[in-house]
mmCIF file of C-alpha atoms in Angstrom:
data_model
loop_
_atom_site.group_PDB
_atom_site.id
_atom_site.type_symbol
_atom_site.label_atom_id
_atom_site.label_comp_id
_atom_site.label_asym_id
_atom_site.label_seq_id
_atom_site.Cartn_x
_atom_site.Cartn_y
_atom_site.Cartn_z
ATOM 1 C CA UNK A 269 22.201 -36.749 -23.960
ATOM 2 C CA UNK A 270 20.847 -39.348 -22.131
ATOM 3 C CA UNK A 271 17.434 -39.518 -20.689
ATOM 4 C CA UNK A 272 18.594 -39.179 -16.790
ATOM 5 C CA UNK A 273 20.979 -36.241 -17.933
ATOM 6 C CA UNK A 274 18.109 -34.292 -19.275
ATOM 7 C CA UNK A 275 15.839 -35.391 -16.103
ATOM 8 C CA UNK A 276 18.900 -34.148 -14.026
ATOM 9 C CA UNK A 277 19.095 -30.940 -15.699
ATOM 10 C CA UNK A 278 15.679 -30.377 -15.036
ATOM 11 C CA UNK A 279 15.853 -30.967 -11.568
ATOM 12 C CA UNK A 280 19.017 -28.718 -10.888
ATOM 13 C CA UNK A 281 16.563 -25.971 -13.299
ATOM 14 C CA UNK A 282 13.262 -26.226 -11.295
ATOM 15 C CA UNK A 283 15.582 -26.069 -8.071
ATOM 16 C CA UNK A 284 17.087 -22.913 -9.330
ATOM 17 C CA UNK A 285 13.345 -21.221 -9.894
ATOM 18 C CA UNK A 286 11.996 -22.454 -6.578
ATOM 19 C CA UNK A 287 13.270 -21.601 -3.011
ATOM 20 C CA UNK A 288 11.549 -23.184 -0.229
ATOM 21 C CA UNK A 289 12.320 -20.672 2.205
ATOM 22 C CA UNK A 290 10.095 -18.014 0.036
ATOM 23 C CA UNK A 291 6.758 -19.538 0.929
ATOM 24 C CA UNK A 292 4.292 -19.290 -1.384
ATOM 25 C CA UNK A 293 3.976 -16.974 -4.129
ATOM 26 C CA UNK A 294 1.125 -15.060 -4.539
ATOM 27 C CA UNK A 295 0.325 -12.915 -7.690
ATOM 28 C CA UNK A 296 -0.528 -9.573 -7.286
ATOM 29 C CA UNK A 297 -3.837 -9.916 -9.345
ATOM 30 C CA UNK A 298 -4.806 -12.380 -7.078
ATOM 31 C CA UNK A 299 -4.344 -10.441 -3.857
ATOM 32 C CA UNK A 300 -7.315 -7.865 -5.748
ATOM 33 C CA UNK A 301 -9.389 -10.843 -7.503
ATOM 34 C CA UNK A 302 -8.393 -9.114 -10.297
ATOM 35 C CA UNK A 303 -9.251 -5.541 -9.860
ATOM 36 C CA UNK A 304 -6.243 -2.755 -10.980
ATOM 37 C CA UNK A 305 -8.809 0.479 -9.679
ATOM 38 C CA UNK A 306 -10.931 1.191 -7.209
ATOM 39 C CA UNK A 307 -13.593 3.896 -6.349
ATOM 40 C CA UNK A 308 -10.829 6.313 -4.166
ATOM 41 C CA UNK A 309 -8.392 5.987 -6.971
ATOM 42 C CA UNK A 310 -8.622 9.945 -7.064
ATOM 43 C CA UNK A 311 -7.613 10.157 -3.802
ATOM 44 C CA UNK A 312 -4.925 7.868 -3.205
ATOM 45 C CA UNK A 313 -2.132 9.675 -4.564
ATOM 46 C CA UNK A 314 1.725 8.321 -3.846
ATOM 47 C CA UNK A 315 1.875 10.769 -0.811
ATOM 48 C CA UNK A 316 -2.193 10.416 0.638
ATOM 49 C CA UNK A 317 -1.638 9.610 4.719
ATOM 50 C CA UNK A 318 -3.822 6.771 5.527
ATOM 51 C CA UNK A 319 -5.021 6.410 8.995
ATOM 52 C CA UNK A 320 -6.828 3.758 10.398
ATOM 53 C CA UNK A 321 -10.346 4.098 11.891
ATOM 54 C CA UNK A 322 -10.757 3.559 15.953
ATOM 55 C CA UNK A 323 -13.078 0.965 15.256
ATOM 56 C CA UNK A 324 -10.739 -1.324 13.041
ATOM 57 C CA UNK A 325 -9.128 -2.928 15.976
ATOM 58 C CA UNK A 326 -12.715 -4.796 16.736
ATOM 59 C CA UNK A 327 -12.996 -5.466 12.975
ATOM 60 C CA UNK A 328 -9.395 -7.255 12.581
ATOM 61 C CA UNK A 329 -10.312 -10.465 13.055
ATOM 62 C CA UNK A 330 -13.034 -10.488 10.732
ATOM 63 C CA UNK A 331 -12.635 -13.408 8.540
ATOM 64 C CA UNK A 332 -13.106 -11.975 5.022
ATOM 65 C CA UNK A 333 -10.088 -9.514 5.249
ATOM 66 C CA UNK A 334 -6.961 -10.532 3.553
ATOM 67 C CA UNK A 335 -3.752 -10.841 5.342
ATOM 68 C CA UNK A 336 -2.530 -8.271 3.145
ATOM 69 C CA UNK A 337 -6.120 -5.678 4.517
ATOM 70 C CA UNK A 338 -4.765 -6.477 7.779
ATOM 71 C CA UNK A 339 -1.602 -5.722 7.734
ATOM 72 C CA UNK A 340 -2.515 -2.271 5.907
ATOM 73 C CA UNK A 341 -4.801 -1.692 8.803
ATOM 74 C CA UNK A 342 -1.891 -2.671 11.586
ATOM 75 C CA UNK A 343 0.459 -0.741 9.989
ATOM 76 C CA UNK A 344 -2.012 2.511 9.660
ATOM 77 C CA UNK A 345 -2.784 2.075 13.336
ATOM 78 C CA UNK A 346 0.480 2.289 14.394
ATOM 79 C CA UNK A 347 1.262 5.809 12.495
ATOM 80 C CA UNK A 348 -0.545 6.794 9.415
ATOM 81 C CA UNK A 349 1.226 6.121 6.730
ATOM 82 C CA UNK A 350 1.668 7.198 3.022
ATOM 83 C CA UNK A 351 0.491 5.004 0.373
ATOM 84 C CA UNK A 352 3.950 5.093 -0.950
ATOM 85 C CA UNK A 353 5.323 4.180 2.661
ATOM 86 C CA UNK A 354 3.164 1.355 2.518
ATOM 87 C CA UNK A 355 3.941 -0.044 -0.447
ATOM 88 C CA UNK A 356 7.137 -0.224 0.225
ATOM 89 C CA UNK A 357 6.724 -1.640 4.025
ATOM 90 C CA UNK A 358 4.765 -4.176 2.263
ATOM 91 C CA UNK A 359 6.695 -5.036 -0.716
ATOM 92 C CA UNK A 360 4.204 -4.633 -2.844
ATOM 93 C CA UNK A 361 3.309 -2.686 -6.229
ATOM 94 C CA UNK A 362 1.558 0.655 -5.206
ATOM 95 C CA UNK A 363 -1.123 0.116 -7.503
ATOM 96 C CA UNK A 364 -2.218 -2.957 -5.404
ATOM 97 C CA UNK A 365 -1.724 -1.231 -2.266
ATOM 98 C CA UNK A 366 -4.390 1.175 -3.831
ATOM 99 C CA UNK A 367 -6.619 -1.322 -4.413
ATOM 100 C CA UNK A 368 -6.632 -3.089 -0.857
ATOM 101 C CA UNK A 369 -6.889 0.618 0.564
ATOM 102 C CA UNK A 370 -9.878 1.571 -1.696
ATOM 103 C CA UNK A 371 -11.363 -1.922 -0.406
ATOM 104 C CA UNK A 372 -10.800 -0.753 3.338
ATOM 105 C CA UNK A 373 -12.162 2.962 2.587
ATOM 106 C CA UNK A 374 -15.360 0.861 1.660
ATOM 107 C CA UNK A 375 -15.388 -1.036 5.031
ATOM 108 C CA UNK A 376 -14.630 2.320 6.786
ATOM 109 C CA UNK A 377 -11.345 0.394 8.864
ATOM 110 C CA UNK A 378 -9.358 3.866 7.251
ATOM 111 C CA UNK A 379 -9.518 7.038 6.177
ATOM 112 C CA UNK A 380 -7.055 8.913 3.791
ATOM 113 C CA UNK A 381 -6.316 12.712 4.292
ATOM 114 C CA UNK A 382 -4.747 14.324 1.476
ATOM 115 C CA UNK A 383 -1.932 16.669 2.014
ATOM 116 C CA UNK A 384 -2.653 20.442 0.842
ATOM 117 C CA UNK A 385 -2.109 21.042 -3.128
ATOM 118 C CA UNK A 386 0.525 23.332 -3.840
ATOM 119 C CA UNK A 387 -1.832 25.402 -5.811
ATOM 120 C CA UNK A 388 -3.709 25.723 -2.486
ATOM 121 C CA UNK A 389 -0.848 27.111 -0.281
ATOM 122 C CA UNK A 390 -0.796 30.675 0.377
ATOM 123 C CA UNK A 391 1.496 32.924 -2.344
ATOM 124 C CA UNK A 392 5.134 33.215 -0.988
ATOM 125 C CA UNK A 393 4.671 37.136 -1.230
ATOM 126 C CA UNK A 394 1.493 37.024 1.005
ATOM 127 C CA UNK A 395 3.102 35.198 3.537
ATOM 128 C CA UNK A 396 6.087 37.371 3.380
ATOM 129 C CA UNK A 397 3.564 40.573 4.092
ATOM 130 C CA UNK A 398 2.176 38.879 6.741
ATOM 131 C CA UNK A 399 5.258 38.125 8.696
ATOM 132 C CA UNK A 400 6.370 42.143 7.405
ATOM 133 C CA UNK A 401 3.488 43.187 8.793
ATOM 134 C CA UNK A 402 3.815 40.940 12.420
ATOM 135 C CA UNK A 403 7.012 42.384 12.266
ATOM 136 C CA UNK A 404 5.912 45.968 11.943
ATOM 137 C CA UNK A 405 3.699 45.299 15.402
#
């Protein structure tokens, strides 16, 4: 094999790992300097709503937010949103999206409001009194 055919195949390689229309690439790690938890980790279960803040629409612009912070915060404003739904809207792992949330529960731009635990919710046969007893009326 010559030393242009190796070159060549090189080329036609790196042109098969790189796609210009992708934009840049970057890591996941680097979106949270590192960090895999955060503080709210305990509250930011798959199904957690999170709802941006009334004040977050003067704090956008601020300068030290990530584009991927913003976006959270855009999105939230919108409709809250699940930490799932969010991952998924932004195509990202959902333990990142954890850690950009628990960075914008520090800022106060959202909140997060937990659904009800099952082990919470009234008994089945309570509720069925209750609506016996409505009945009953």
């Amino acid at each position: 094999m010559s030393d242009q055919d190796g070159r060549a195949a090189r080329d036609r390689e790196a042109v098969r790992w790189f796609d210009d229309d992708a934009g840049p690439v970057v890591r996941p790690y680097a979106m949270t300097r590192g960090r895999t938890r955060t503080a709210a980790e305990g509250r930011l279960d798959l199904i957690a709503q999170v709802v941006a803040e009334s004040r977050a629409q003067e704090t956008i612009d601020d300068q030290t937010l990530s584009p991927e912070h913003v976006d959270i915060v855009e999105l939230c404003r919108q409709a809250p949103l699940s930490v799932a739904e969010l991952a998924a809207e932004l195509d990202l792992p959902v333990g990142v999206v954890r850690v950009l949330i628990g960075d914008l529960l520090d800022a106060e731009l959202v909140h997060v409001s937990r659904p009800v635990p099952p082990a919470e919710l009234p008994d089945e046969k309570v509720l069925r009194e209750v609506i016996d007893g409505l009945r009953a009326l």
